[in-house]
Amino acid sequence: MEELESGVAVAEPGQSLQLEAEAEAERPGSAPLPGLHHKLLRLPLSRIKGLMKADPDVSLASQEAVFAIGKATELFVEVIAKDAYTFALQGKRKTIQRKDVDNAVDATDEFAFLEGTLD
Amino acid sequence: MASASGNDDDLTIPRAAINKMIKETLPNVRVANEARELVVSCCTEFIHLISSEANEICNKSEKKTISPEHVIQALESLGFCSYISEVKEVLQECKTVALKRRKASSRLENLGIPEEELLRQQQELFAKARQQQAELAQQEWLQMQQAAQQAQLAASATTNPVNKAGSSQDEDEEDDV
C-alpha cells in the first residue's frame, strides 16, 4: 500500500487550499498534501472527514482516503444530477424537481441505500 | 452548513458546493430548491455508506487506518465500479503534485554547493563590489576636481585683465594633484 511519504510541509499561509486545511497527522510523519494551483476537489475535505467521523465505528482514515471519498461523492452528484435531468426531460420539464431525483434513486440499483432519504 | 447545535449528525456538504457541481454538470438547467436539498441529503448518506464499507474492509485487512485502496474496494463492492478510474486518477494527481513539491523544495535547499563555499563566494562578491564602488568614487572625485580647476581658470581669465594682479593666484593652483 502506497503511503504518503513524509516530506517538507510547505503550507503557505493564506492559501485557501482544501487539502492543506487537512493538516492532521493521521500517522506520524505524514505531511499535509501540498498546495495546488487548482483545486482537485470541489468538496471541503474537512466536512467529508466530519461526516465520516459521525459514525462511531469508523476508525482513522488517511488523508488520501478522505480525498478518495470526496472524489467519489462528487461523481455521485454528477450521476444523480444527470439521471434526474433525464426524468425531467421525460416529463417535458426544464426544471429538475424533487420527484426527478426520487425517480433517479428508484431507477438505479446502487442507489437503493437512499430509499430512506426520500421521505 | 454547520449546525448551530454542533451535533455531528447534522453535518452536511455545503449547499454552495453542491450547487456549483450541479451547475457544472448541467449548465443551463434549472433545479428546484427541494431537489437540491435532496441531493445534499443523498450526499451525506453516500459518504456514510462508503466510509462504513471502507471501514469494514479496513478492519478485515488488519490495518488500522482506512486507506484509499480500502475506499476503492468499497466502491467496487457497493456497485460503484464506474467511479473507480476517476478516483484513481485524482489520487495519482495528488501524488504527482506532492512529488513535484518535494523536489522543488529540496532543489532550493540543496544546490549542491556547501554552505561555507556559498559564504565564501558571497564575501568575494561583496569585496568586488566595494572595490568597484571605491574606484568609481575616486574617478568622480577626480573629474570634479578637474572641472573645478577649469572653472577657476576660466573665471580668472575673464575677471582679470592680462596683466592681472591675481596672476599669482594661478600659480597657486594645484599642480600637485
mmCIF file of C-alpha atoms in Angstrom:
data_model
loop_
_atom_site.group_PDB
_atom_site.id
_atom_site.type_symbol
_atom_site.label_atom_id
_atom_site.label_comp_id
_atom_site.label_asym_id
_atom_site.label_seq_id
_atom_site.Cartn_x
_atom_site.Cartn_y
_atom_site.Cartn_z
ATOM 1 C CA MET A 1 0.000 0.000 0.000
ATOM 2 C CA GLU A 2 1.466 3.290 -1.022
ATOM 3 C CA GLU A 3 1.530 5.698 1.850
ATOM 4 C CA LEU A 4 2.219 9.385 1.652
ATOM 5 C CA GLU A 5 5.857 9.813 2.427
ATOM 6 C CA SER A 6 6.653 12.470 4.915
ATOM 7 C CA GLY A 7 8.083 15.372 3.091
ATOM 8 C CA VAL A 8 8.681 19.030 3.531
ATOM 9 C CA ALA A 9 5.482 20.546 4.769
ATOM 10 C CA VAL A 10 5.328 23.784 2.866
ATOM 11 C CA ALA A 11 1.968 25.117 3.854
ATOM 12 C CA GLU A 12 1.673 28.714 2.723
ATOM 13 C CA PRO A 13 -0.420 30.892 4.941
ATOM 14 C CA GLY A 14 -3.463 32.433 3.391
ATOM 15 C CA GLN A 15 -3.729 29.863 0.668
ATOM 16 C CA SER A 16 -7.258 28.570 0.711
ATOM 17 C CA LEU A 17 -6.460 25.095 -0.423
ATOM 18 C CA GLN A 18 -8.736 22.470 0.941
ATOM 19 C CA LEU A 19 -6.038 19.894 1.048
ATOM 20 C CA GLU A 20 -3.743 21.982 3.171
ATOM 21 C CA ALA A 21 -6.521 22.646 5.587
ATOM 22 C CA GLU A 22 -6.446 18.995 6.485
ATOM 23 C CA ALA A 23 -3.051 19.024 8.111
ATOM 24 C CA GLU A 24 -3.903 16.394 10.653
ATOM 25 C CA ALA A 25 -1.211 13.850 11.205
ATOM 26 C CA GLU A 26 -3.128 10.644 10.953
ATOM 27 C CA ARG A 27 0.115 8.789 11.072
ATOM 28 C CA PRO A 28 3.321 10.135 12.486
ATOM 29 C CA GLY A 29 5.422 11.751 9.829
ATOM 30 C CA SER A 30 2.607 12.228 7.343
ATOM 31 C CA ALA A 31 2.792 15.576 5.635
ATOM 32 C CA PRO A 32 -0.211 17.610 4.557
ATOM 33 C CA LEU A 33 -0.889 17.372 0.870
ATOM 34 C CA PRO A 34 0.909 20.183 -0.899
ATOM 35 C CA GLY A 35 -0.579 23.301 -2.355
ATOM 36 C CA LEU A 36 -2.127 23.179 -5.817
ATOM 37 C CA HIS A 37 -2.749 25.879 -8.273
ATOM 38 C CA HIS A 38 -6.145 24.489 -8.990
ATOM 39 C CA LYS A 39 -8.375 22.567 -6.687
ATOM 40 C CA LEU A 40 -8.588 18.866 -7.236
ATOM 41 C CA LEU A 41 -11.795 18.624 -5.268
ATOM 42 C CA ARG A 42 -14.862 20.815 -5.033
ATOM 43 C CA LEU A 43 -15.978 19.475 -1.709
ATOM 44 C CA PRO A 44 -14.335 20.560 1.525
ATOM 45 C CA LEU A 45 -12.241 17.738 2.926
ATOM 46 C CA SER A 46 -12.891 18.826 6.494
ATOM 47 C CA ARG A 47 -16.624 18.353 6.045
ATOM 48 C CA ILE A 48 -16.184 14.958 4.477
ATOM 49 C CA LYS A 49 -13.985 13.930 7.337
ATOM 50 C CA GLY A 50 -16.562 15.200 9.804
ATOM 51 C CA LEU A 51 -19.252 13.177 8.123
ATOM 52 C CA MET A 52 -17.121 10.065 8.245
ATOM 53 C CA LYS A 53 -16.433 10.544 11.905
ATOM 54 C CA ALA A 54 -20.115 10.820 12.662
ATOM 55 C CA ASP A 55 -20.071 7.052 12.525
ATOM 56 C CA PRO A 56 -18.509 5.944 15.815
ATOM 57 C CA ASP A 57 -17.365 2.695 14.288
ATOM 58 C CA VAL A 58 -15.283 4.349 11.642
ATOM 59 C CA SER A 59 -11.650 4.312 12.589
ATOM 60 C CA LEU A 60 -8.901 6.604 11.409
ATOM 61 C CA ALA A 61 -8.750 7.406 7.737
ATOM 62 C CA SER A 62 -5.746 8.587 5.826
ATOM 63 C CA GLN A 63 -5.910 11.941 4.140
ATOM 64 C CA GLU A 64 -5.867 10.224 0.783
ATOM 65 C CA ALA A 65 -8.780 8.038 1.778
ATOM 66 C CA VAL A 66 -10.828 11.097 2.692
ATOM 67 C CA PHE A 67 -9.819 12.532 -0.607
ATOM 68 C CA ALA A 68 -10.926 9.410 -2.463
ATOM 69 C CA ILE A 69 -14.305 9.510 -0.783
ATOM 70 C CA GLY A 70 -14.600 13.160 -1.662
ATOM 71 C CA LYS A 71 -13.981 12.462 -5.308
ATOM 72 C CA ALA A 72 -16.427 9.579 -5.304
ATOM 73 C CA THR A 73 -19.051 11.863 -3.780
ATOM 74 C CA GLU A 74 -18.518 14.428 -6.493
ATOM 75 C CA LEU A 75 -19.015 11.750 -9.107
ATOM 76 C CA PHE A 76 -22.134 10.659 -7.289
ATOM 77 C CA VAL A 77 -23.591 14.136 -7.527
ATOM 78 C CA GLU A 78 -22.840 14.270 -11.227
ATOM 79 C CA VAL A 79 -24.521 10.949 -11.859
ATOM 80 C CA ILE A 80 -27.620 11.634 -9.837
ATOM 81 C CA ALA A 81 -27.992 15.104 -11.339
ATOM 82 C CA LYS A 82 -27.795 13.751 -14.859
ATOM 83 C CA ASP A 83 -30.201 10.946 -14.092
ATOM 84 C CA ALA A 84 -32.672 13.356 -12.536
ATOM 85 C CA TYR A 85 -32.385 15.553 -15.585
ATOM 86 C CA THR A 86 -33.346 12.648 -17.799
ATOM 87 C CA PHE A 87 -36.525 12.229 -15.816
ATOM 88 C CA ALA A 88 -37.288 15.942 -16.013
ATOM 89 C CA LEU A 89 -36.920 15.783 -19.778
ATOM 90 C CA GLN A 90 -39.207 12.794 -19.906
ATOM 91 C CA GLY A 91 -41.739 14.851 -18.041
ATOM 92 C CA LYS A 92 -41.205 17.602 -20.610
ATOM 93 C CA ARG A 93 -39.989 19.967 -17.967
ATOM 94 C CA LYS A 94 -36.938 22.170 -17.964
ATOM 95 C CA THR A 95 -36.652 22.385 -14.246
ATOM 96 C CA ILE A 96 -35.493 19.448 -12.201
ATOM 97 C CA GLN A 97 -37.953 18.774 -9.436
ATOM 98 C CA ARG A 98 -37.544 16.737 -6.319
ATOM 99 C CA LYS A 99 -39.528 13.906 -7.831
ATOM 100 C CA ASP A 100 -36.975 13.642 -10.609
ATOM 101 C CA VAL A 101 -34.326 12.926 -8.021
ATOM 102 C CA ASP A 102 -36.689 10.409 -6.407
ATOM 103 C CA ASN A 103 -37.116 8.666 -9.706
ATOM 104 C CA ALA A 104 -33.398 8.653 -10.296
ATOM 105 C CA VAL A 105 -32.906 6.920 -6.980
ATOM 106 C CA ASP A 106 -35.612 4.362 -7.694
ATOM 107 C CA ALA A 107 -34.238 3.585 -11.103
ATOM 108 C CA THR A 108 -30.730 2.645 -10.019
ATOM 109 C CA ASP A 109 -29.826 -0.432 -8.020
ATOM 110 C CA GLU A 110 -26.802 1.134 -6.409
ATOM 111 C CA PHE A 111 -28.965 3.931 -5.083
ATOM 112 C CA ALA A 112 -31.124 1.602 -3.074
ATOM 113 C CA PHE A 113 -29.385 2.775 0.077
ATOM 114 C CA LEU A 114 -31.061 6.104 -0.480
ATOM 115 C CA GLU A 115 -34.595 4.861 -0.192
ATOM 116 C CA GLY A 116 -34.865 6.022 3.385
ATOM 117 C CA THR A 117 -33.687 9.515 2.479
ATOM 118 C CA LEU A 118 -36.547 10.147 0.131
ATOM 119 C CA ASP A 119 -39.087 10.688 2.850
ATOM 120 C CA MET B 1 -23.965 24.453 6.531
ATOM 121 C CA ALA B 2 -22.630 23.837 10.001
ATOM 122 C CA SER B 3 -25.344 23.167 12.502
ATOM 123 C CA ALA B 4 -25.781 25.561 15.379
ATOM 124 C CA SER B 5 -26.009 22.760 17.890
ATOM 125 C CA GLY B 6 -22.611 21.454 16.864
ATOM 126 C CA ASN B 7 -24.073 18.000 16.610
ATOM 127 C CA ASP B 8 -22.002 15.960 14.220
ATOM 128 C CA ASP B 9 -25.064 14.235 12.915
ATOM 129 C CA ASP B 10 -26.337 17.461 11.431
ATOM 130 C CA LEU B 11 -23.343 17.864 9.211
ATOM 131 C CA THR B 12 -23.899 18.060 5.526
ATOM 132 C CA ILE B 13 -21.941 19.004 2.488
ATOM 133 C CA PRO B 14 -22.220 22.748 1.955
ATOM 134 C CA ARG B 15 -25.109 23.674 -0.275
ATOM 135 C CA ALA B 16 -22.977 26.047 -2.323
ATOM 136 C CA ALA B 17 -20.579 23.271 -3.266
ATOM 137 C CA ILE B 18 -23.427 21.075 -4.413
ATOM 138 C CA ASN B 19 -24.955 23.912 -6.397
ATOM 139 C CA LYS B 20 -21.676 24.524 -8.111
ATOM 140 C CA MET B 21 -21.284 20.890 -9.062
ATOM 141 C CA ILE B 22 -24.808 20.630 -10.367
ATOM 142 C CA LYS B 23 -24.283 23.779 -12.396
ATOM 143 C CA GLU B 24 -21.117 22.394 -13.919
ATOM 144 C CA THR B 25 -22.760 19.116 -14.747
ATOM 145 C CA LEU B 26 -25.925 20.663 -16.151
ATOM 146 C CA PRO B 27 -25.022 24.171 -17.222
ATOM 147 C CA ASN B 28 -28.302 25.634 -18.351
ATOM 148 C CA VAL B 29 -30.726 23.596 -16.353
ATOM 149 C CA ARG B 30 -32.888 24.945 -13.591
ATOM 150 C CA VAL B 31 -33.087 22.923 -10.439
ATOM 151 C CA ALA B 32 -35.766 23.329 -7.817
ATOM 152 C CA ASN B 33 -34.555 24.042 -4.290
ATOM 153 C CA GLU B 34 -36.229 20.942 -2.964
ATOM 154 C CA ALA B 35 -34.338 18.874 -5.463
ATOM 155 C CA ARG B 36 -31.070 20.452 -4.387
ATOM 156 C CA GLU B 37 -31.809 19.769 -0.768
ATOM 157 C CA LEU B 38 -32.470 16.176 -1.585
ATOM 158 C CA VAL B 39 -29.156 15.863 -3.398
ATOM 159 C CA VAL B 40 -27.404 17.298 -0.351
ATOM 160 C CA SER B 41 -29.025 14.682 1.874
ATOM 161 C CA CYS B 42 -28.147 11.940 -0.576
ATOM 162 C CA CYS B 43 -24.510 13.019 -0.457
ATOM 163 C CA THR B 44 -24.476 12.655 3.280
ATOM 164 C CA GLU B 45 -25.867 9.169 3.000
ATOM 165 C CA PHE B 46 -23.419 8.304 0.276
ATOM 166 C CA ILE B 47 -20.464 9.340 2.407
ATOM 167 C CA HIS B 48 -21.756 7.342 5.353
ATOM 168 C CA LEU B 49 -22.240 4.339 3.124
ATOM 169 C CA ILE B 50 -18.791 4.383 1.582
ATOM 170 C CA SER B 51 -16.971 5.132 4.822
ATOM 171 C CA SER B 52 -18.809 2.393 6.604
ATOM 172 C CA GLU B 53 -17.979 -0.141 3.937
ATOM 173 C CA ALA B 54 -14.388 1.040 3.659
ATOM 174 C CA ASN B 55 -14.121 0.779 7.408
ATOM 175 C CA GLU B 56 -15.229 -2.825 7.368
ATOM 176 C CA ILE B 57 -12.794 -3.640 4.629
ATOM 177 C CA CYS B 58 -10.081 -1.928 6.639
ATOM 178 C CA ASN B 59 -10.926 -3.916 9.754
ATOM 179 C CA LYS B 60 -10.613 -7.133 7.828
ATOM 180 C CA SER B 61 -7.247 -6.089 6.479
ATOM 181 C CA GLU B 62 -5.509 -5.802 9.879
ATOM 182 C CA LYS B 63 -4.671 -2.216 9.064
ATOM 183 C CA LYS B 64 -5.671 0.486 11.489
ATOM 184 C CA THR B 65 -6.150 3.325 9.089
ATOM 185 C CA ILE B 66 -8.569 3.415 6.202
ATOM 186 C CA SER B 67 -6.553 3.770 3.042
ATOM 187 C CA PRO B 68 -7.599 4.904 -0.424
ATOM 188 C CA GLU B 69 -7.361 1.274 -1.508
ATOM 189 C CA HIS B 70 -9.996 0.383 1.038
ATOM 190 C CA VAL B 71 -12.195 3.110 -0.355
ATOM 191 C CA ILE B 72 -11.748 1.772 -3.862
ATOM 192 C CA GLN B 73 -12.632 -1.716 -2.759
ATOM 193 C CA ALA B 74 -15.694 -0.332 -1.037
ATOM 194 C CA LEU B 75 -16.798 1.412 -4.214
ATOM 195 C CA GLU B 76 -16.419 -1.839 -6.040
ATOM 196 C CA SER B 77 -18.350 -3.943 -3.588
ATOM 197 C CA LEU B 78 -21.175 -1.387 -3.432
ATOM 198 C CA GLY B 79 -21.649 -1.274 -7.171
ATOM 199 C CA PHE B 80 -19.864 1.987 -7.933
ATOM 200 C CA CYS B 81 -17.176 0.491 -10.130
ATOM 201 C CA SER B 82 -17.635 3.190 -12.726
ATOM 202 C CA TYR B 83 -16.295 5.752 -10.269
ATOM 203 C CA ILE B 84 -13.062 3.923 -9.624
ATOM 204 C CA SER B 85 -10.951 5.020 -12.566
ATOM 205 C CA GLU B 86 -11.568 8.715 -11.932
ATOM 206 C CA VAL B 87 -10.906 8.319 -8.245
ATOM 207 C CA LYS B 88 -7.615 6.644 -9.068
ATOM 208 C CA GLU B 89 -6.720 9.419 -11.497
ATOM 209 C CA VAL B 90 -7.219 12.068 -8.886
ATOM 210 C CA LEU B 91 -5.218 10.133 -6.306
ATOM 211 C CA GLN B 92 -2.427 9.909 -8.822
ATOM 212 C CA GLU B 93 -2.533 13.666 -9.454
ATOM 213 C CA CYS B 94 -2.230 14.153 -5.738
ATOM 214 C CA LYS B 95 0.899 12.093 -5.582
ATOM 215 C CA THR B 96 2.420 13.807 -8.606
ATOM 216 C CA VAL B 97 1.870 17.213 -7.123
ATOM 217 C CA ALA B 98 3.272 16.077 -3.800
ATOM 218 C CA LEU B 99 6.340 14.722 -5.534
ATOM 219 C CA LYS B 100 6.918 17.882 -7.568
ATOM 220 C CA ARG B 101 6.553 19.980 -4.467
ATOM 221 C CA ARG B 102 9.093 17.967 -2.539
ATOM 222 C CA LYS B 103 11.535 18.057 -5.424
ATOM 223 C CA ALA B 104 11.173 21.800 -5.713
ATOM 224 C CA SER B 105 11.839 22.346 -2.011
ATOM 225 C CA SER B 106 14.849 20.092 -1.990
ATOM 226 C CA ARG B 107 16.222 21.796 -5.059
ATOM 227 C CA LEU B 108 16.117 25.089 -3.235
ATOM 228 C CA GLU B 109 17.619 23.626 -0.124
ATOM 229 C CA ASN B 110 20.481 21.915 -1.822
ATOM 230 C CA LEU B 111 22.082 23.452 -4.879
ATOM 231 C CA GLY B 112 24.952 21.067 -4.461
ATOM 232 C CA ILE B 113 27.196 23.744 -3.018
ATOM 233 C CA PRO B 114 28.140 23.516 0.652
ATOM 234 C CA GLU B 115 27.340 26.450 2.841
ATOM 235 C CA GLU B 116 30.906 27.556 3.556
ATOM 236 C CA GLU B 117 31.595 27.748 -0.130
ATOM 237 C CA LEU B 118 28.478 29.815 -0.678
ATOM 238 C CA LEU B 119 29.582 32.177 2.097
ATOM 239 C CA ARG B 120 32.991 32.488 0.601
ATOM 240 C CA GLN B 121 31.538 33.326 -2.797
ATOM 241 C CA GLN B 122 29.337 35.893 -1.193
ATOM 242 C CA GLN B 123 32.265 37.591 0.534
ATOM 243 C CA GLU B 124 34.138 37.672 -2.737
ATOM 244 C CA LEU B 125 31.250 39.321 -4.480
ATOM 245 C CA PHE B 126 30.923 41.906 -1.734
ATOM 246 C CA ALA B 127 34.627 42.695 -1.838
ATOM 247 C CA LYS B 128 34.494 43.121 -5.582
ATOM 248 C CA ALA B 129 31.513 45.361 -5.341
ATOM 249 C CA ARG B 130 33.176 47.519 -2.711
ATOM 250 C CA GLN B 131 36.256 47.843 -4.850
ATOM 251 C CA GLN B 132 34.272 48.875 -7.883
ATOM 252 C CA GLN B 133 32.423 51.401 -5.798
ATOM 253 C CA ALA B 134 35.657 52.849 -4.498
ATOM 254 C CA GLU B 135 37.145 53.137 -7.961
ATOM 255 C CA LEU B 136 34.040 54.796 -9.243
ATOM 256 C CA ALA B 137 34.021 57.260 -6.377
ATOM 257 C CA GLN B 138 37.619 58.154 -6.971
ATOM 258 C CA GLN B 139 37.033 58.763 -10.651
ATOM 259 C CA GLU B 140 34.146 61.031 -9.871
ATOM 260 C CA TRP B 141 36.271 62.941 -7.400
ATOM 261 C CA LEU B 142 38.969 63.403 -9.979
ATOM 262 C CA GLN B 143 36.504 64.637 -12.535
ATOM 263 C CA MET B 144 35.067 67.062 -10.059
ATOM 264 C CA GLN B 145 38.454 68.459 -9.276
ATOM 265 C CA GLN B 146 39.372 68.872 -12.899
ATOM 266 C CA ALA B 147 36.087 70.568 -13.546
ATOM 267 C CA ALA B 148 36.709 72.885 -10.616
ATOM 268 C CA GLN B 149 40.208 73.679 -11.911
ATOM 269 C CA GLN B 150 38.930 74.592 -15.332
ATOM 270 C CA ALA B 151 36.183 76.643 -13.864
ATOM 271 C CA GLN B 152 38.636 78.632 -11.845
ATOM 272 C CA LEU B 153 40.916 79.111 -14.834
ATOM 273 C CA ALA B 154 38.030 80.339 -16.883
ATOM 274 C CA ALA B 155 36.892 82.608 -14.093
ATOM 275 C CA SER B 156 40.298 84.270 -13.582
ATOM 276 C CA ALA B 157 40.738 84.740 -17.323
ATOM 277 C CA THR B 158 37.538 86.715 -17.674
ATOM 278 C CA THR B 159 37.563 88.693 -14.441
ATOM 279 C CA ASN B 160 41.190 89.684 -14.526
ATOM 280 C CA PRO B 161 42.968 91.565 -17.353
ATOM 281 C CA VAL B 162 46.115 90.088 -18.894
ATOM 282 C CA ASN B 163 48.474 91.979 -16.596
ATOM 283 C CA LYS B 164 46.482 90.954 -13.703
ATOM 284 C CA ALA B 165 47.282 91.254 -10.093
ATOM 285 C CA GLY B 166 45.851 87.957 -9.291
ATOM 286 C CA SER B 167 48.027 86.076 -11.724
ATOM 287 C CA SER B 168 50.000 84.680 -8.917
ATOM 288 C CA GLN B 169 46.863 83.008 -7.877
ATOM 289 C CA ASP B 170 47.008 80.836 -10.919
ATOM 290 C CA GLU B 171 50.346 79.586 -9.963
ATOM 291 C CA ASP B 172 48.941 78.563 -6.722
ATOM 292 C CA GLU B 173 46.542 76.281 -8.402
ATOM 293 C CA GLU B 174 47.165 72.787 -7.541
ATOM 294 C CA ASP B 175 49.958 71.353 -9.541
ATOM 295 C CA ASP B 176 50.399 68.634 -7.098
ATOM 296 C CA VAL B 177 47.327 66.629 -7.776
#
